[in-house]
Coordinates of C-alpha atoms in Angstrom, one line a residue:
M31 CA 10.0 41.7 8.1
A32 CA 9.0 44.6 9.5
S33 CA 8.7 47.3 6.0
S34 CA 9.6 44.3 4.1
D35 CA 9.6 46.4 0.6
D36 CA 12.0 49.4 2.0
D37 CA 14.2 46.2 3.4
L38 CA 14.7 44.3 -0.2
N39 CA 14.9 47.4 -2.0
K40 CA 17.5 48.2 -0.2
L41 CA 19.8 44.8 0.4
D42 CA 22.8 45.4 -1.4
T43 CA 23.2 49.1 0.9
L44 CA 22.8 46.9 4.1
S45 CA 25.9 46.0 6.5
D46 CA 27.2 42.6 7.0
D47 CA 25.3 42.3 10.2
D48 CA 22.9 44.3 9.0
Y49 CA 21.8 41.8 6.4
L50 CA 22.5 38.6 8.7
K51 CA 19.7 40.8 11.4
L52 CA 17.5 41.0 8.8
I53 CA 17.5 37.5 7.6
E54 CA 17.9 36.6 11.1
Q55 CA 14.3 38.6 11.2
F56 CA 13.0 36.9 8.4
Y57 CA 14.1 33.4 9.5
E58 CA 12.1 33.2 12.5
K59 CA 8.9 35.5 11.8
N60 CA 8.2 31.9 8.7
V61 CA 10.1 29.0 10.4
N62 CA 7.3 27.2 10.0
N63 CA 5.2 28.7 6.9
F64 CA 5.1 26.8 3.5
A65 CA 4.7 29.5 1.3
F66 CA 5.6 33.4 1.3
P67 CA 3.1 35.6 -0.7
Q68 CA 4.8 38.3 0.3
L69 CA 7.3 37.7 -1.8
D70 CA 6.8 37.9 -5.8
L71 CA 9.5 37.0 -7.9
D72 CA 11.2 39.6 -8.8
K73 CA 11.5 40.3 -4.5
K74 CA 13.2 36.7 -3.8
Q75 CA 15.2 37.1 -6.8
R76 CA 17.0 40.1 -5.1
L77 CA 16.8 38.3 -2.0
V78 CA 18.6 35.0 -2.9
T79 CA 21.1 36.8 -5.1
E80 CA 22.3 39.1 -2.2
L81 CA 22.1 35.9 -0.2
F82 CA 24.3 34.0 -2.0
T83 CA 27.0 37.8 -3.5
R84 CA 27.2 37.7 0.5
L85 CA 27.6 34.2 1.3
R86 CA 31.7 33.6 0.3
S87 CA 32.9 36.0 3.0
F88 CA 31.0 34.9 6.1
D89 CA 31.1 32.4 8.4
S90 CA 30.3 29.1 9.3
N91 CA 27.6 30.3 11.4
S92 CA 26.5 33.1 9.3
I93 CA 26.5 30.5 6.4
F94 CA 24.1 28.0 8.4
L95 CA 21.1 30.8 8.9
C96 CA 21.7 32.1 5.4
L97 CA 21.5 28.4 4.3
K98 CA 18.0 27.6 6.6
T99 CA 16.5 30.8 5.3
L100 CA 16.7 29.7 1.7
R101 CA 15.3 26.0 2.9
L102 CA 12.4 27.8 3.9
L103 CA 12.4 29.3 0.3
T104 CA 12.5 26.2 -1.4
R105 CA 9.5 25.2 0.0
D106 CA 7.3 27.4 -1.9
R107 CA 6.4 26.7 -5.7
E108 CA 5.7 30.2 -6.9
G109 CA 8.8 32.0 -8.1
L110 CA 10.7 28.7 -7.4
D111 CA 12.8 30.4 -10.9
A112 CA 15.1 32.4 -8.3
L113 CA 16.2 29.4 -6.9
T114 CA 16.5 27.3 -10.2
G115 CA 19.8 29.7 -11.6
S116 CA 23.4 27.5 -11.9
S117 CA 24.5 30.7 -9.7
V118 CA 22.2 29.4 -6.3
L119 CA 22.5 25.6 -7.2
E120 CA 26.0 25.2 -8.1
P121 CA 27.4 26.7 -4.8
L122 CA 25.3 24.5 -3.0
Q123 CA 26.9 21.6 -4.6
K124 CA 29.8 22.7 -3.8
L125 CA 28.9 23.3 0.5
A126 CA 27.2 20.0 -0.1
G127 CA 30.8 18.6 -1.0
L128 CA 29.4 16.7 -4.0
E129 CA 31.2 18.4 -6.9
C130 CA 32.0 15.9 -8.9
S131 CA 35.1 16.7 -9.4
K132 CA 35.9 16.6 -5.8
V133 CA 34.3 14.9 -3.8
D134 CA 34.5 15.3 0.0
A135 CA 34.7 12.0 1.9
N136 CA 35.2 13.6 5.2
P137 CA 33.1 17.0 5.6
T138 CA 34.0 19.0 9.1
D139 CA 31.2 22.0 8.1
I140 CA 28.4 18.9 8.8
Q141 CA 25.5 21.6 9.8
N142 CA 26.0 24.0 6.8
V143 CA 26.3 20.2 4.2
I144 CA 23.3 18.6 6.0
E145 CA 21.3 22.4 5.1
A146 CA 23.1 22.6 1.5
E147 CA 21.7 18.6 1.3
K148 CA 18.3 19.8 2.7
C149 CA 17.8 22.8 -0.2
M150 CA 19.6 20.6 -3.0
S151 CA 16.3 17.8 -2.2
N152 CA 13.5 20.6 -1.6
L153 CA 14.6 21.5 -5.3
I154 CA 15.4 18.5 -7.0
Y155 CA 11.4 17.2 -6.1
M156 CA 10.1 20.1 -6.5
S157 CA 11.4 21.6 -10.2
P158 CA 12.1 19.1 -13.3
A159 CA 15.0 22.3 -13.8
V160 CA 17.1 21.0 -10.7
Q161 CA 17.3 17.3 -11.6
K162 CA 18.2 18.3 -15.1
F163 CA 20.5 20.1 -13.2
Y164 CA 22.2 17.6 -10.8
S165 CA 22.0 14.8 -13.3
V166 CA 23.9 16.8 -15.6
S167 CA 26.4 18.3 -13.1
G168 CA 26.7 14.7 -11.7
V169 CA 25.3 14.7 -7.9
A170 CA 24.5 11.1 -8.3
D171 CA 28.2 9.9 -9.6
A172 CA 29.4 12.0 -6.5
I173 CA 27.0 10.6 -3.9
T174 CA 27.4 7.2 -5.2
Q175 CA 31.8 7.5 -4.8
R176 CA 31.0 8.9 -1.0
I177 CA 29.2 5.9 -0.7
K178 CA 32.2 3.9 -2.2
E179 CA 34.8 6.1 0.1
T180 CA 32.8 5.6 3.5
T181 CA 31.5 1.8 3.6
T182 CA 34.2 1.3 6.0
T183 CA 34.3 4.5 7.9
K184 CA 31.9 7.0 10.1
L185 CA 30.4 9.9 8.0
D186 CA 28.1 11.7 10.1
N187 CA 24.6 10.5 10.2
G188 CA 22.3 13.6 9.0
I189 CA 25.4 13.8 6.1
R190 CA 24.9 9.9 5.0
F191 CA 20.1 10.3 5.5
F192 CA 20.2 13.2 2.7
D193 CA 22.3 11.9 0.7
M194 CA 20.7 8.5 0.5
R195 CA 17.4 10.6 0.1
M196 CA 18.6 12.8 -2.5
L197 CA 19.9 9.2 -4.5
F198 CA 16.6 8.0 -3.7
L199 CA 14.6 11.1 -5.8
L200 CA 17.8 11.1 -8.9
T201 CA 17.4 7.3 -9.9
A202 CA 13.3 7.8 -9.6
L203 CA 13.7 10.7 -11.4
N204 CA 16.1 9.5 -14.6
A205 CA 16.1 6.4 -15.9
D206 CA 19.9 7.2 -17.3
I207 CA 21.3 7.4 -13.9
R208 CA 20.1 4.4 -12.6
Q209 CA 22.1 2.5 -14.9
R210 CA 24.6 4.6 -14.1
V211 CA 24.8 3.8 -10.8
R212 CA 24.2 -0.1 -11.5
E213 CA 26.6 -0.6 -14.1
K214 CA 29.5 1.9 -13.7
F215 CA 29.7 2.3 -9.2
H216 CA 28.6 -0.6 -8.7
G217 CA 26.4 0.9 -6.5
L218 CA 23.4 -2.4 -5.3
S219 CA 26.8 -3.9 -4.0
Y220 CA 27.6 -1.0 -2.2
L221 CA 23.7 -0.5 -0.8
F222 CA 23.8 -4.1 0.4
E223 CA 27.0 -3.9 1.8
I224 CA 25.2 -0.5 3.7
I225 CA 22.4 -3.1 5.5
N226 CA 24.8 -5.4 6.7
Q227 CA 27.3 -3.4 8.3
I228 CA 23.7 -1.6 10.4
M229 CA 22.9 -4.4 11.1
S230 CA 26.2 -6.0 12.3
T231 CA 26.5 -3.3 14.8
R232 CA 23.7 -4.0 16.0
S233 CA 24.1 -6.9 17.1
E234 CA 26.2 -10.1 17.0
P235 CA 26.0 -12.2 15.0
V236 CA 23.6 -15.5 16.0
A237 CA 21.7 -18.0 14.7
A238 CA 19.4 -17.2 11.4
A239 CA 16.4 -18.2 12.4
D240 CA 16.5 -15.8 15.1
S241 CA 18.5 -12.2 14.6
G242 CA 16.8 -10.3 17.5
I243 CA 19.0 -7.1 16.4
T244 CA 16.5 -4.0 17.6
L245 CA 17.0 -1.0 15.3
S246 CA 16.6 2.4 16.6
N247 CA 14.4 5.3 14.8
E248 CA 17.7 6.7 13.3
D249 CA 19.0 3.0 12.0
I250 CA 14.6 2.5 10.4
D251 CA 15.0 5.8 8.6
Y252 CA 17.9 5.6 6.9
L253 CA 17.6 1.5 6.0
I254 CA 14.0 2.5 4.3
E255 CA 15.5 6.0 2.4
I256 CA 18.7 3.1 0.9
L257 CA 15.5 0.4 0.4
K258 CA 13.4 3.0 -1.7
T259 CA 16.7 3.4 -4.0
L260 CA 17.1 -0.4 -4.2
Y261 CA 13.9 0.0 -4.9
N262 CA 14.4 2.0 -8.3
L263 CA 17.7 0.1 -9.3
T264 CA 16.4 -2.9 -9.5
V265 CA 12.0 -1.6 -10.4
D266 CA 13.4 -1.7 -14.2
L267 CA 16.0 -4.7 -14.2
P268 CA 13.4 -6.8 -17.0
N269 CA 14.1 -4.1 -19.2
L270 CA 18.2 -4.0 -18.7
T271 CA 20.2 -3.1 -22.2
H272 CA 21.9 -6.2 -23.8
S273 CA 25.7 -4.7 -21.7
Y274 CA 23.7 -5.3 -18.5
A275 CA 22.0 -8.6 -19.5
I276 CA 25.3 -10.1 -20.2
Q277 CA 26.3 -10.1 -16.9
E278 CA 23.0 -11.8 -15.7
E279 CA 23.6 -14.7 -13.7
E280 CA 26.3 -12.6 -11.6
E281 CA 23.3 -9.8 -11.5
E282 CA 21.7 -12.8 -10.3
A283 CA 23.6 -13.5 -7.9
H284 CA 23.5 -10.5 -6.6
L285 CA 20.0 -9.8 -6.1
M286 CA 19.6 -13.4 -4.4
R287 CA 21.9 -11.9 -2.2
L288 CA 20.3 -9.2 -1.6
V289 CA 16.7 -11.1 -0.9
S290 CA 18.9 -13.1 1.8
I291 CA 19.5 -10.0 3.8
L292 CA 16.4 -8.9 3.4
R293 CA 15.0 -12.0 5.1
E294 CA 17.5 -11.0 8.2
L295 CA 16.2 -7.1 7.6
L296 CA 12.8 -8.6 8.0
L297 CA 13.2 -10.4 11.4
C298 CA 14.9 -7.6 13.5
Y299 CA 13.0 -5.1 15.6
G300 CA 12.1 -1.6 15.8
P301 CA 12.0 0.8 19.2
N302 CA 7.8 0.5 18.6
N303 CA 5.4 -1.5 16.0
E304 CA 4.7 1.1 13.9
K305 CA 8.2 2.1 13.2
Q306 CA 8.7 -1.7 12.7
M307 CA 5.6 -1.9 10.3
E308 CA 7.2 1.2 8.3
L309 CA 10.2 -0.8 7.7
Q310 CA 9.0 -4.1 6.7
N311 CA 6.3 -2.0 4.0
H312 CA 9.6 -0.6 2.7
I313 CA 10.9 -4.2 2.6
I314 CA 8.1 -6.0 0.7
N315 CA 8.0 -3.2 -1.6
L316 CA 11.5 -4.2 -2.7
L317 CA 10.7 -7.9 -2.9
T318 CA 8.2 -7.3 -6.0
N319 CA 10.9 -6.3 -8.1
M320 CA 12.6 -9.7 -7.2
P321 CA 13.3 -12.1 -10.0
K322 CA 11.2 -15.4 -9.2
T323 CA 14.0 -17.5 -8.8
C324 CA 15.1 -15.4 -5.1
F325 CA 12.0 -16.5 -3.3
E326 CA 13.7 -19.2 -1.9
E327 CA 16.5 -17.3 -0.3
L328 CA 13.8 -16.4 2.1
L329 CA 13.9 -19.2 3.3
S330 CA 16.3 -20.9 5.8
P331 CA 17.1 -24.0 7.6
A332 CA 15.3 -25.1 10.0
V333 CA 17.2 -25.2 13.4
L334 CA 16.3 -28.0 15.1
D335 CA 16.5 -27.1 18.8
D336 CA 13.8 -23.6 17.2
D337 CA 10.6 -23.7 20.4
N338 CA 8.7 -22.2 17.7
D339 CA 7.1 -25.0 16.1
N340 CA 4.9 -22.7 13.9
D341 CA 7.4 -21.1 12.1
E342 CA 9.0 -24.6 10.9
H343 CA 7.6 -25.9 7.6
N344 CA 8.8 -29.7 5.8
G345 CA 12.5 -28.8 7.3
K346 CA 12.6 -24.6 6.2
N347 CA 12.7 -21.9 8.5
M348 CA 9.2 -19.9 7.8
E349 CA 10.1 -16.9 10.1
A350 CA 10.6 -14.4 7.0
I351 CA 7.0 -15.9 5.6
N352 CA 5.2 -15.8 8.6
T353 CA 6.3 -11.7 8.9
I354 CA 5.0 -10.8 5.7
L355 CA 1.7 -13.0 6.6
R356 CA 1.3 -11.0 10.0
F357 CA 2.0 -7.6 7.7
L358 CA -0.5 -8.2 5.3
D359 CA -2.9 -9.2 8.7
H360 CA -2.5 -6.4 10.3
R361 CA -2.7 -3.5 7.4
I362 CA -6.1 -5.1 5.9
A363 CA -7.8 -5.3 9.7
K364 CA -6.3 -1.0 9.6
A365 CA -6.9 -0.1 6.5
E366 CA -10.2 -2.2 5.9
G367 CA -13.3 -0.2 4.7
T368 CA -10.6 3.0 4.4
K369 CA -9.7 5.2 1.2
N370 CA -6.7 4.3 1.0
A371 CA -6.8 0.5 1.1
K372 CA -5.8 -0.1 -1.9
E373 CA -2.1 1.3 -1.7
V374 CA -1.9 0.3 1.3
L375 CA -2.6 -3.5 0.7
L376 CA -1.7 -4.1 -3.2
P377 CA 2.2 -4.4 -3.0
V378 CA 1.9 -7.2 0.0
L379 CA -1.0 -9.4 -2.0
Q380 CA 0.8 -9.1 -5.2
L381 CA 4.3 -10.4 -3.5
L382 CA 2.8 -12.6 -1.8
I383 CA 0.5 -14.4 -5.2
L384 CA 4.4 -13.8 -6.8
M385 CA 6.1 -16.4 -3.8
C386 CA 3.6 -18.4 -3.5
Q387 CA 3.4 -19.1 -8.0
S388 CA 7.1 -19.3 -8.1
N389 CA 8.0 -21.7 -4.7
R390 CA 5.8 -24.9 -3.6
T391 CA 6.9 -24.7 0.3
I392 CA 6.3 -20.8 0.6
R393 CA 2.7 -21.2 -1.4
K394 CA 1.8 -24.2 1.2
F395 CA 2.6 -23.3 4.4
C396 CA 0.6 -19.5 3.0
R397 CA -2.3 -22.4 2.8
Q398 CA -2.2 -23.2 5.8
F399 CA -1.6 -20.4 7.6
I400 CA -5.0 -18.6 5.6
L401 CA -7.4 -21.5 4.3
P402 CA -6.3 -24.0 6.8
A403 CA -8.6 -27.5 7.2
L404 CA -12.3 -25.6 7.5
G405 CA -14.6 -27.5 10.6
D406 CA -17.0 -25.7 12.7
E407 CA -16.4 -22.3 11.3
V408 CA -18.8 -23.6 7.8
L409 CA -21.8 -22.9 10.2
N410 CA -20.8 -19.0 9.5
L411 CA -20.5 -17.4 6.3
P412 CA -17.3 -16.9 4.5
T413 CA -17.3 -13.2 5.1
E414 CA -17.8 -13.1 8.5
G415 CA -15.3 -13.5 11.4
Q416 CA -11.8 -11.5 11.6
K417 CA -9.1 -14.5 10.5
L418 CA -7.5 -14.3 7.1
R419 CA -9.5 -16.4 5.2
N420 CA -12.5 -13.7 6.0
K421 CA -10.8 -10.4 5.7
L422 CA -9.8 -11.2 2.6
T423 CA -13.2 -13.3 1.1
R424 CA -14.6 -9.7 2.1
M425 CA -11.8 -8.1 -0.2
M426 CA -12.6 -10.5 -2.9
T427 CA -16.8 -7.6 -3.6
N428 CA -14.3 -4.2 -2.5
P429 CA -15.4 -1.4 -4.6
N430 CA -11.9 -1.2 -5.8
S431 CA -11.1 -3.9 -9.1
E432 CA -7.6 -4.5 -8.4
L433 CA -7.9 -4.7 -5.0
K434 CA -11.2 -7.3 -5.4
T435 CA -8.7 -9.2 -7.9
L436 CA -5.5 -10.2 -6.1
S437 CA -7.3 -10.9 -3.4
A438 CA -9.6 -13.1 -5.1
K439 CA -5.8 -14.2 -7.0
L440 CA -3.9 -15.0 -3.8
L441 CA -6.7 -17.1 -2.9
F442 CA -7.4 -18.9 -6.5
V443 CA -3.4 -19.5 -5.8
L444 CA -3.7 -20.8 -2.9
C445 CA -6.3 -23.4 -3.4
K446 CA -3.6 -24.3 -6.7
E447 CA -6.0 -22.7 -9.2
S448 CA -9.1 -25.2 -8.7
V449 CA -12.0 -23.8 -9.1
D450 CA -14.0 -26.1 -6.6
R451 CA -11.3 -25.1 -3.6
L452 CA -12.2 -22.0 -4.3
I453 CA -15.7 -22.2 -4.6
K454 CA -15.5 -23.9 -1.1
Y455 CA -13.9 -21.8 0.6
T456 CA -15.5 -18.6 -0.8
G457 CA -18.2 -19.9 -1.8
Y458 CA -20.0 -19.3 -5.4
G459 CA -21.2 -15.9 -4.7
N460 CA -17.4 -14.3 -3.9
A461 CA -15.9 -15.9 -6.4
A462 CA -18.0 -14.7 -9.1
G463 CA -16.1 -12.1 -10.2
L464 CA -12.7 -14.0 -10.1
L465 CA -14.2 -16.8 -12.4
Y466 CA -15.8 -14.6 -14.9
D467 CA -13.0 -12.5 -14.9
F468 CA -10.6 -15.2 -15.9
G469 CA -13.2 -17.5 -17.9
L470 CA -13.9 -19.7 -15.9
L471 CA -17.2 -19.8 -15.1
G472 CA -17.6 -22.9 -17.4
P473 CA -16.7 -26.1 -16.8
Q474 CA -12.9 -26.2 -17.1
H475 CA -11.7 -26.3 -14.3
N476 CA -7.6 -26.1 -13.0
I477 CA -5.8 -24.5 -16.0
N478 CA -2.8 -24.2 -14.7
K479 CA -2.8 -27.4 -13.5
E480 CA 0.8 -28.3 -14.1
Q481 CA 2.3 -26.0 -12.4
Y482 CA 1.5 -27.0 -9.1
S483 CA 2.5 -30.6 -7.1
S484 CA -0.2 -33.4 -7.6
D485 CA -0.5 -34.2 -4.1
S486 CA -3.4 -33.1 -2.3
D487 CA -3.4 -30.8 0.4
E488 CA -6.9 -31.6 1.4
S489 CA -7.5 -32.3 5.2
D490 CA -11.6 -31.6 6.4
T491 CA -11.9 -32.0 9.5
E492 CA -14.0 -34.1 11.3
S493 CA -16.2 -31.6 12.8
Y494 CA -16.9 -30.1 8.4
K495 CA -17.3 -33.7 7.7
K496 CA -20.0 -34.2 10.0
I497 CA -21.5 -31.0 9.1
R498 CA -21.5 -31.0 6.2
D499 CA -22.8 -34.8 5.9
Q500 CA -25.7 -33.8 8.2
Y501 CA -26.6 -30.1 6.3
G502 CA -24.8 -30.0 3.5
I503 CA -22.6 -27.3 2.1
D504 CA -24.4 -24.3 0.1
G505 CA -22.4 -23.4 -2.8
V506 CA -23.3 -20.6 -3.1
T507 CA -22.9 -19.0 0.1
G508 CA -19.8 -21.1 1.4
R509 CA -22.2 -22.1 4.7
A510 CA -23.9 -25.5 5.9
N511 CA -27.5 -25.3 5.2
I512 CA -28.8 -25.1 8.3
K513 CA -32.4 -24.2 8.9
R514 CA -31.8 -21.3 10.7
N515 CA -34.4 -19.2 13.2
D516 CA -35.1 -15.6 11.3
D517 CA -38.7 -15.2 12.3
S518 CA -38.1 -12.4 14.9
M519 CA -42.7 -12.2 14.8
K520 CA -43.0 -15.3 16.5
D521 CA -44.1 -14.0 20.1
W522 CA -46.0 -11.3 18.8
T523 CA -49.4 -10.9 19.4
E524 CA -52.2 -10.1 16.4
E525 CA -51.9 -6.7 17.9
R526 CA -48.6 -5.9 17.3
K527 CA -48.3 -7.2 14.0
M528 CA -51.6 -4.9 12.6
V529 CA -49.5 -2.3 14.4
E530 CA -45.9 -2.7 12.2
V531 CA -47.5 -3.3 9.5
D532 CA -49.6 0.1 9.1
K533 CA -46.3 1.8 10.5
L534 CA -44.6 0.0 7.8
L535 CA -48.1 1.1 5.2
N536 CA -47.1 4.6 6.3
T537 CA -44.0 4.7 5.8
L538 CA -44.1 3.7 2.4
D539 CA -46.7 5.9 1.6
R540 CA -44.7 9.2 2.4
A541 CA -41.5 7.5 0.6
M542 CA -44.0 7.4 -3.0
T543 CA -45.5 10.6 -1.6
H544 CA -42.1 12.5 -1.9
G545 CA -40.8 10.9 -4.7
L546 CA -37.8 8.6 -3.1
I547 CA -38.9 5.5 -4.2
K548 CA -41.1 4.7 -7.5
P549 CA -42.5 1.1 -7.6
M550 CA -44.3 0.0 -11.0
V551 CA -47.7 -2.2 -11.0
M552 CA -48.1 -3.9 -15.0
D553 CA -51.3 -1.9 -16.7
A554 CA -53.4 -3.9 -18.8
N555 CA -51.2 -3.9 -21.4
G556 CA -48.7 -5.9 -19.8
N557 CA -46.2 -2.3 -19.8
P558 CA -45.3 -1.3 -15.9
V559 CA -46.7 2.2 -14.8
P560 CA -45.6 4.1 -11.6
A561 CA -48.3 3.3 -9.2
E562 CA -50.0 6.1 -7.6
S563 CA -50.6 4.9 -4.2
V564 CA -50.3 1.9 -1.6
L565 CA -53.2 0.4 -2.4
Q566 CA -53.2 0.3 -6.2
L567 CA -49.8 -1.6 -5.3
R568 CA -51.0 -3.9 -2.6
E569 CA -53.9 -4.9 -5.5
A570 CA -51.4 -5.3 -7.7
N571 CA -49.3 -7.5 -5.6
L572 CA -52.4 -9.7 -5.2
L573 CA -53.0 -9.9 -7.9
T574 CA -49.4 -11.6 -9.5
H575 CA -49.2 -14.0 -6.2
H576 CA -52.7 -14.8 -6.0
P577 CA -54.7 -14.6 -8.7
N578 CA -56.1 -18.5 -8.9
D579 CA -58.2 -16.8 -5.2
L580 CA -59.3 -13.4 -7.0
R581 CA -60.5 -15.4 -10.2
A582 CA -62.5 -17.8 -7.7
S583 CA -63.4 -14.9 -5.9
E584 CA -64.5 -13.0 -9.3
S585 CA -66.8 -16.6 -10.4
S586 CA -68.1 -17.4 -7.6
D587 CA -69.2 -13.1 -7.5
D588 CA -70.7 -13.9 -10.4
E589 CA -72.6 -17.3 -10.7
G590 CA -74.0 -15.7 -7.4
D591 CA -75.7 -12.4 -9.7
G592 CA -76.6 -14.7 -12.6
G593 CA -78.2 -16.7 -10.3
Q594 CA -80.0 -13.9 -8.9
I595 CA -81.6 -12.5 -12.2
N596 CA -82.6 -16.2 -13.5
T597 CA -84.9 -16.4 -11.1
N598 CA -85.9 -12.8 -11.3
K599 CA -86.5 -13.7 -14.5
S600 CA -88.3 -17.1 -13.8
K601 CA -91.0 -15.0 -12.2

């Protein structure tokens, strides 16, 4: 703003037209800014106070300009106190049509409702004081009421998106609101209904095995906000109050219905692979909150004329499980070795462990996908390759303890918690960390044997048996004991070998001189002391590895000298 100090000091003397010009200039200049160092708390307070004083007399377009400008100010944490008073928060709640006593289920001034909600969302995210104010003023109740009244009518897409965004924020920050939305307003049921409506409007009802539903970017963005809100509403289910627990059977039926809906949502397509993966990520996060008894709902009866036999197992259609496994494979390939691998992979690993522990059909299908019967791949290390078994085995030695533990635990569960079977697929060296953590390094194997079916699903291929019988399998590495020719010097001449030895000695000498390494040798008393030179290190090495040769040489020399002495004496 040109001459901003003078203008801000004269705000109350400006006409409405001049004030709007000033606001418009400020907006155009700062539309991409997220901080306003030129505005201290006092200046920001005067600007906001004057804005809401004049707002009552402005038309819709002028109000829209003022709200857009206010939204810019809500991005900045500095001076946020100017925006957290009731003189700001109450008018915003009214403009959004979310007064608890008067919910506007069919707003007409769409652009201003959306801008007011954007301001509210930013403030709720930024300020604990605003969170408390809107929790008490019933914003979550009003949003739930508007959802309830518009499930059968069309609400503007922008309004419904920011309604859900605010409901997500409020339920994330306040446990009392979660309980109220769940119990008083039956929020779970209404959110289920919205998801069903979105899917039903995008496709005619078809066979469960192939929904064929394609969702738009707008659909997925809205569904993600719903899934995040559902995550909040179900995250504390194990700690429910008694009044809620008495409805346990009814609520379990609700959750089983939710898992069934999530199954259909997993099979939907997005406009592109990235957007589809984003939706699947939030579905998987929500599934981690579900009771183990509900995972059966991820399966459906196999369709007899289904062409895709890869998704059928034991009379069940496993397409949803296959989607989760492919999601894991894709995420590992993308995140392996990156800093955010933990947050990207932990939820899907946790979900697969829960499903495989609780459902035999899911476990057997996952085992076929991740740990198929071994064949020629036993010629390589378990960590070599790009199959899911190889990727998970590599993660068993990941520096992050949680990622390492969950990767190992998933493989362990797929092996029916059999130590011998785990070692067979991963090698003892990779499995040692998990076995130590679980206290399984001793002779006790398969401590939870009763949890799994007694029938064996081992079926080694003929190629594996042939390699095993011919070479044997190294239990530490998990690889066949084939004698490998690793002698890279076999074709070198003696001159070439001497040149390379000289290079190595010079490099070692430089490293010791500059203190990069400090090799140790044993002194006469058997104590380690730093080697002073490469020559001393070589002599110590010879003494350690060839003592008999040195003693024989010394003995021969002594005898020679003695012989000479005796000869001299005789003369």
